[in-house]
Amino acid sequence: MAVIETIDLKKSYHKHLVVRGINLQVQEGEIFGFLGRNGAGKTTFINMLTGIVLPTSGQFRILGVSNNQLDRVKHKVGVLPDYTEFYTNDTALEHLQFFASVQKHKVTRQQCMDLLEQVGLKDAIHVKTKKFSFGMKKKLGVAQAVIGNPELIFLDEPTSGMDPESALEMQKFIRTLASQKKTIFMTSHNLYEVEKLCSRVAIMKKGIISGLGTIEQLQQQFQTSIETTIKLFPKSDTLYRNAREEIETWTTVKYWDKYRLTAEIQNESDIARIVHSLCNFETDVFDIQTNRPSLEDIFMND
């Protein structure tokens, strides 16, 4: 089931089109990564989906409900915005209890404490938020976003400001939410984190979606060649030179010495062709590695 569906969604400010007709579907249980440089229209797009900004044209559906009826499903949606303010004289527990009551979520004190422990605030449950670091505020913001057991959760930079151990624990928590069939729509400047967590990724550029799919699909879309490194051992220098001459006639060799070959190939089937040539000229092959572009490579070159 599509938890988020947008149809030709647009937003303009003073005749400047910021979001240029986006068609997108996010399925139930996905951890969906949404990326874009500053000014790409990413925040405006998310603000439309969360009801903060009205579309200029087009439409969208959240949890099966059209955008002009969002009040029907707001209690099923949790949001961690890019920056969250807290009452500085309240403890983490007091703030979470207050937020739950305002949102009319029926949760007990113990449930609030358990959730704070899950997001990594076990030792800060009774600490006033004015003493919180930026990373601790992010943890409390995540707890606030999920306190009502929402079906759809928007997370903006959920691990920003956290130390590596806390970030790993938060990533584990996000996976746990997804395993409960909750849908996570997240942004992050940590592209390695997105690559590790997200089942699919959309890249927004100048108001449109310029790339969409799994990491493998994006790699195939943006990759012009595959860099392959083969470790080898020739039994005959003469035959090895013959193998090299043959292989260089049809592929681009970037590096070649007696024990290692690095070549740029167009298709993975070319690997078998290289290995076949080496073996024909009595050269043993004992390791093959292919280097595909990372999400960072794709994002920076998009």
Protein backbone atom coordinates (compact mmCIF):
# COMPACT_ATOMS: atom_id res chain seq x y z
CA MET A 1 0.00 0.00 0.00
CA ALA A 2 1.22 3.51 -0.85
CA VAL A 3 1.47 5.44 2.42
CA ILE A 4 2.54 8.60 0.57
CA GLU A 5 1.42 9.36 -2.97
CA THR A 6 1.95 12.68 -4.74
CA ILE A 7 0.44 13.58 -8.11
CA ASP A 8 2.02 16.44 -10.08
CA LEU A 9 2.62 18.30 -6.82
CA LYS A 10 3.77 21.90 -7.29
CA LYS A 11 4.55 24.90 -5.11
CA SER A 12 5.45 28.40 -6.22
CA TYR A 13 6.29 31.60 -4.36
CA HIS A 14 5.77 34.90 -6.18
CA LYS A 15 5.72 33.14 -9.58
CA HIS A 16 8.92 31.23 -8.72
CA LEU A 17 8.24 27.50 -9.04
CA VAL A 18 10.04 25.75 -6.16
CA VAL A 19 8.51 22.27 -6.50
CA ARG A 20 7.96 21.44 -10.16
CA GLY A 21 5.38 18.69 -10.37
CA ILE A 22 6.51 15.69 -8.35
CA ASN A 23 5.01 12.23 -8.72
CA LEU A 24 6.16 9.92 -5.94
CA GLN A 25 5.00 6.87 -4.03
CA VAL A 26 6.32 5.59 -0.71
CA GLN A 27 5.20 2.13 0.38
CA GLU A 28 4.27 0.83 3.82
CA GLY A 29 7.25 -0.25 5.93
CA GLU A 30 9.84 1.54 3.79
CA ILE A 31 12.70 3.56 5.18
CA PHE A 32 12.69 6.12 2.40
CA GLY A 33 15.60 8.52 2.01
CA PHE A 34 14.94 11.98 0.60
CA LEU A 35 18.02 13.95 -0.44
CA GLY A 36 18.71 17.32 -1.99
CA ARG A 37 21.09 20.23 -1.84
CA ASN A 38 20.09 23.48 -0.15
CA GLY A 39 17.56 25.24 -2.35
CA ALA A 40 16.47 22.09 -4.16
CA GLY A 41 12.91 22.40 -2.84
CA LYS A 42 13.22 19.50 -0.42
CA THR A 43 11.97 21.34 2.69
CA THR A 44 9.05 22.87 0.81
CA PHE A 45 8.04 19.44 -0.47
CA ILE A 46 8.13 17.94 3.04
CA ASN A 47 6.26 20.92 4.48
CA MET A 48 3.44 20.26 2.01
CA LEU A 49 3.23 16.61 3.03
CA THR A 50 3.09 17.51 6.72
CA GLY A 51 0.42 20.19 6.25
CA ILE A 52 2.62 23.21 7.01
CA VAL A 53 2.49 24.59 3.46
CA LEU A 54 -0.39 24.39 0.98
CA PRO A 55 0.34 23.17 -2.56
CA THR A 56 -0.08 25.60 -5.45
CA SER A 57 -1.39 22.76 -7.60
CA GLY A 58 -1.46 19.00 -7.76
CA GLN A 59 -2.46 16.74 -4.91
CA PHE A 60 -1.19 14.11 -2.52
CA ARG A 61 -2.51 11.36 -0.29
CA ILE A 62 -1.22 10.41 3.15
CA LEU A 63 -2.30 7.04 4.56
CA GLY A 64 -5.01 6.89 1.91
CA VAL A 65 -6.43 10.34 2.74
CA SER A 66 -6.29 13.28 0.31
CA ASN A 67 -4.41 16.46 1.21
CA ASN A 68 -7.60 18.45 1.89
CA GLN A 69 -8.53 16.00 4.66
CA LEU A 70 -5.24 15.69 6.54
CA ASP A 71 -6.88 16.32 9.91
CA ARG A 72 -8.31 12.80 9.68
CA VAL A 73 -4.86 11.19 9.85
CA LYS A 74 -2.66 13.69 11.71
CA HIS A 75 -2.79 11.51 14.82
CA LYS A 76 -1.18 8.73 12.77
CA VAL A 77 1.75 10.89 11.66
CA GLY A 78 4.87 11.78 13.66
CA VAL A 79 7.31 14.52 12.70
CA LEU A 80 10.86 15.35 13.74
CA PRO A 81 11.47 18.80 12.18
CA ASP A 82 14.90 20.14 11.32
CA TYR A 83 14.97 22.05 14.62
CA THR A 84 12.86 21.44 17.72
CA GLU A 85 12.38 23.73 20.71
CA PHE A 86 11.63 22.43 24.22
CA TYR A 87 10.52 24.00 27.48
CA THR A 88 13.91 24.51 29.09
CA ASN A 89 12.73 24.07 32.68
CA ASP A 90 10.97 20.78 31.95
CA THR A 91 12.72 17.45 32.24
CA ALA A 92 12.73 15.08 29.28
CA LEU A 93 9.97 13.06 30.93
CA GLU A 94 7.86 16.13 31.71
CA HIS A 95 8.18 17.41 28.17
CA LEU A 96 7.20 14.08 26.64
CA GLN A 97 4.23 13.74 28.96
CA PHE A 98 3.10 17.28 28.16
CA PHE A 99 3.43 16.77 24.41
CA ALA A 100 1.49 13.49 24.61
CA SER A 101 -1.34 15.20 26.50
CA VAL A 102 -1.50 18.09 23.99
CA GLN A 103 -1.69 15.61 21.13
CA LYS A 104 -4.24 13.56 23.09
CA HIS A 105 -2.08 10.44 23.00
CA LYS A 106 -3.02 8.00 25.75
CA VAL A 107 0.34 6.96 27.16
CA THR A 108 1.43 6.17 30.69
CA ARG A 109 4.38 7.62 32.58
CA GLN A 110 6.13 4.26 32.28
CA GLN A 111 5.62 4.18 28.50
CA CYS A 112 7.23 7.62 28.26
CA MET A 113 10.18 6.45 30.34
CA ASP A 114 10.56 3.31 28.25
CA LEU A 115 10.58 5.34 25.04
CA LEU A 116 13.19 7.76 26.39
CA GLU A 117 15.37 4.77 27.23
CA GLN A 118 14.93 3.37 23.69
CA VAL A 119 16.17 6.61 22.09
CA GLY A 120 19.21 6.72 24.37
CA LEU A 121 18.09 9.08 27.13
CA LYS A 122 17.98 6.57 29.97
CA ASP A 123 20.34 8.65 32.13
CA ALA A 124 18.64 11.95 31.28
CA ILE A 125 14.97 11.16 31.93
CA HIS A 126 14.84 13.55 34.89
CA VAL A 127 17.31 16.14 33.53
CA LYS A 128 15.97 19.55 32.43
CA THR A 129 16.22 20.10 28.70
CA LYS A 130 18.17 23.36 29.12
CA LYS A 131 21.14 21.13 29.99
CA PHE A 132 20.74 19.02 26.86
CA SER A 133 23.32 18.98 24.08
CA PHE A 134 22.17 19.29 20.46
CA GLY A 135 22.41 15.51 20.05
CA MET A 136 20.32 14.90 23.18
CA LYS A 137 17.67 17.27 21.87
CA LYS A 138 17.57 15.24 18.65
CA LYS A 139 16.93 12.09 20.68
CA LEU A 140 14.10 13.79 22.56
CA GLY A 141 12.72 15.04 19.25
CA VAL A 142 12.65 11.50 17.89
CA ALA A 143 10.85 10.32 21.04
CA GLN A 144 8.35 13.15 20.60
CA ALA A 145 7.78 12.11 16.96
CA VAL A 146 6.96 8.50 17.83
CA ILE A 147 5.18 8.92 21.19
CA GLY A 148 1.71 8.41 19.71
CA ASN A 149 2.66 5.16 17.94
CA PRO A 150 2.29 6.75 14.46
CA GLU A 151 2.10 4.77 11.24
CA LEU A 152 4.11 7.34 9.24
CA ILE A 153 7.15 9.15 10.65
CA PHE A 154 9.02 12.07 9.08
CA LEU A 155 12.58 12.35 10.42
CA ASP A 156 14.77 15.31 9.48
CA GLU A 157 18.44 14.60 10.25
CA PRO A 158 17.63 12.09 13.04
CA THR A 159 21.28 11.48 14.05
CA SER A 160 22.61 15.01 13.61
CA GLY A 161 24.86 16.06 16.50
CA MET A 162 25.12 12.56 17.95
CA ASP A 163 28.36 10.76 18.76
CA PRO A 164 29.06 7.63 16.66
CA GLU A 165 27.76 5.20 19.30
CA SER A 166 24.51 7.14 19.77
CA ALA A 167 24.06 7.41 15.99
CA LEU A 168 24.38 3.64 15.62
CA GLU A 169 21.82 3.09 18.39
CA MET A 170 19.43 5.53 16.71
CA GLN A 171 19.85 3.74 13.38
CA LYS A 172 19.00 0.48 15.14
CA PHE A 173 15.90 2.13 16.64
CA ILE A 174 14.80 3.36 13.19
CA ARG A 175 15.15 -0.17 11.81
CA THR A 176 13.03 -1.44 14.70
CA LEU A 177 10.29 1.05 13.81
CA ALA A 178 10.34 -0.11 10.19
CA SER A 179 10.15 -3.76 11.29
CA GLN A 180 6.85 -2.83 12.96
CA LYS A 181 5.54 -1.81 9.50
CA LYS A 182 5.89 1.87 10.27
CA THR A 183 6.94 3.96 7.29
CA ILE A 184 9.96 6.23 7.75
CA PHE A 185 10.51 9.23 5.48
CA MET A 186 13.91 10.63 6.39
CA THR A 187 16.43 13.21 5.29
CA SER A 188 20.08 13.18 6.25
CA HIS A 189 23.34 14.81 5.20
CA ASN A 190 25.04 11.59 6.28
CA LEU A 191 24.89 9.82 2.93
CA TYR A 192 26.58 6.71 4.28
CA GLU A 193 23.77 6.46 6.84
CA VAL A 194 21.13 6.81 4.12
CA GLU A 195 22.88 4.17 2.01
CA LYS A 196 22.92 1.80 4.97
CA LEU A 197 19.37 2.39 6.22
CA CYS A 198 17.10 3.21 3.31
CA SER A 199 15.34 0.72 1.07
CA ARG A 200 14.88 3.42 -1.58
CA VAL A 201 16.18 6.93 -2.12
CA ALA A 202 14.96 9.99 -4.02
CA ILE A 203 17.31 12.80 -5.01
CA MET A 204 15.71 16.20 -5.54
CA LYS A 205 17.33 18.79 -7.78
CA LYS A 206 15.91 22.17 -8.79
CA GLY A 207 12.39 21.20 -7.79
CA ILE A 208 12.23 17.83 -9.52
CA ILE A 209 13.18 14.24 -8.67
CA SER A 210 16.39 13.62 -10.61
CA GLY A 211 17.04 10.13 -9.24
CA LEU A 212 14.81 7.52 -7.63
CA GLY A 213 15.23 3.87 -6.70
CA THR A 214 17.20 1.41 -4.62
CA ILE A 215 20.92 2.03 -4.19
CA GLU A 216 21.62 -0.62 -6.85
CA GLN A 217 19.18 1.00 -9.27
CA LEU A 218 20.75 4.42 -8.73
CA GLN A 219 24.22 2.93 -9.25
CA GLN A 220 23.11 1.47 -12.56
CA GLN A 221 21.45 4.75 -13.54
CA PHE A 222 24.45 6.96 -12.84
CA GLN A 223 27.37 4.60 -13.43
CA THR A 224 29.14 4.98 -16.77
CA SER A 225 31.60 2.14 -16.19
CA ILE A 226 32.58 -0.48 -13.61
CA GLU A 227 36.08 -0.38 -12.16
CA THR A 228 37.31 -3.94 -11.64
CA THR A 229 40.51 -5.01 -9.89
CA ILE A 230 41.83 -8.55 -10.38
CA LYS A 231 44.66 -10.09 -8.38
CA LEU A 232 46.57 -12.64 -10.42
CA PHE A 233 49.70 -14.73 -10.75
CA PRO A 234 51.21 -15.42 -14.19
CA LYS A 235 52.99 -18.73 -14.83
CA SER A 236 54.75 -17.36 -17.92
CA ASP A 237 55.85 -13.78 -18.50
CA THR A 238 55.58 -14.20 -22.24
CA LEU A 239 52.06 -15.59 -22.13
CA TYR A 240 51.11 -12.91 -19.61
CA ARG A 241 52.22 -10.19 -22.05
CA ASN A 242 50.11 -11.84 -24.72
CA ALA A 243 47.08 -11.80 -22.39
CA ARG A 244 47.65 -8.13 -21.65
CA GLU A 245 47.85 -7.25 -25.35
CA GLU A 246 44.62 -9.10 -26.06
CA ILE A 247 42.68 -7.53 -23.15
CA GLU A 248 43.87 -3.99 -23.97
CA THR A 249 42.35 -4.24 -27.45
CA TRP A 250 38.80 -4.09 -26.10
CA THR A 251 38.86 -2.51 -22.62
CA THR A 252 40.43 0.43 -20.79
CA VAL A 253 43.24 -0.68 -18.50
CA LYS A 254 43.96 1.82 -15.70
CA TYR A 255 46.70 -0.14 -13.93
CA TRP A 256 48.60 -3.32 -14.68
CA ASP A 257 51.62 -4.95 -13.08
CA LYS A 258 52.66 -8.54 -12.69
CA TYR A 259 50.19 -9.29 -9.90
CA ARG A 260 47.31 -6.83 -10.31
CA LEU A 261 45.07 -5.55 -13.08
CA THR A 262 42.59 -2.67 -12.81
CA ALA A 263 40.29 -2.06 -15.76
CA GLU A 264 37.16 -0.07 -16.57
CA ILE A 265 34.48 -2.28 -18.10
CA GLN A 266 30.99 -1.54 -19.37
CA ASN A 267 29.19 -4.70 -18.23
CA GLU A 268 29.78 -7.28 -15.51
CA SER A 269 29.87 -9.96 -18.22
CA ASP A 270 33.19 -8.41 -19.31
CA ILE A 271 34.74 -9.73 -16.08
CA ALA A 272 34.26 -13.28 -17.32
CA ARG A 273 35.83 -12.30 -20.62
CA ILE A 274 38.93 -10.92 -18.87
CA VAL A 275 39.25 -14.01 -16.66
CA HIS A 276 38.83 -16.27 -19.68
CA SER A 277 41.68 -14.47 -21.50
CA LEU A 278 43.97 -14.65 -18.47
CA CYS A 279 43.35 -18.35 -18.00
CA ASN A 280 43.92 -19.06 -21.69
CA PHE A 281 47.38 -17.57 -21.27
CA GLU A 282 48.13 -19.58 -18.11
CA THR A 283 47.59 -16.75 -15.62
CA ASP A 284 45.90 -17.71 -12.35
CA VAL A 285 43.18 -15.46 -10.93
CA PHE A 286 42.60 -15.51 -7.17
CA ASP A 287 40.64 -12.35 -6.30
CA ILE A 288 38.17 -10.05 -8.13
CA GLN A 289 36.75 -6.80 -6.74
CA THR A 290 34.34 -4.37 -8.40
CA ASN A 291 33.96 -0.77 -7.28
CA ARG A 292 30.53 0.77 -7.77
CA PRO A 293 29.74 4.44 -7.04
CA SER A 294 28.64 5.20 -3.50
CA LEU A 295 25.53 7.25 -2.77
CA GLU A 296 27.90 10.16 -2.11
CA ASP A 297 29.40 9.76 -5.60
CA ILE A 298 25.90 9.68 -7.12
CA PHE A 299 24.71 12.69 -5.11
CA MET A 300 27.76 14.84 -5.86
CA ASN A 301 27.74 14.04 -9.59
CA ASP A 302 23.99 14.35 -10.10
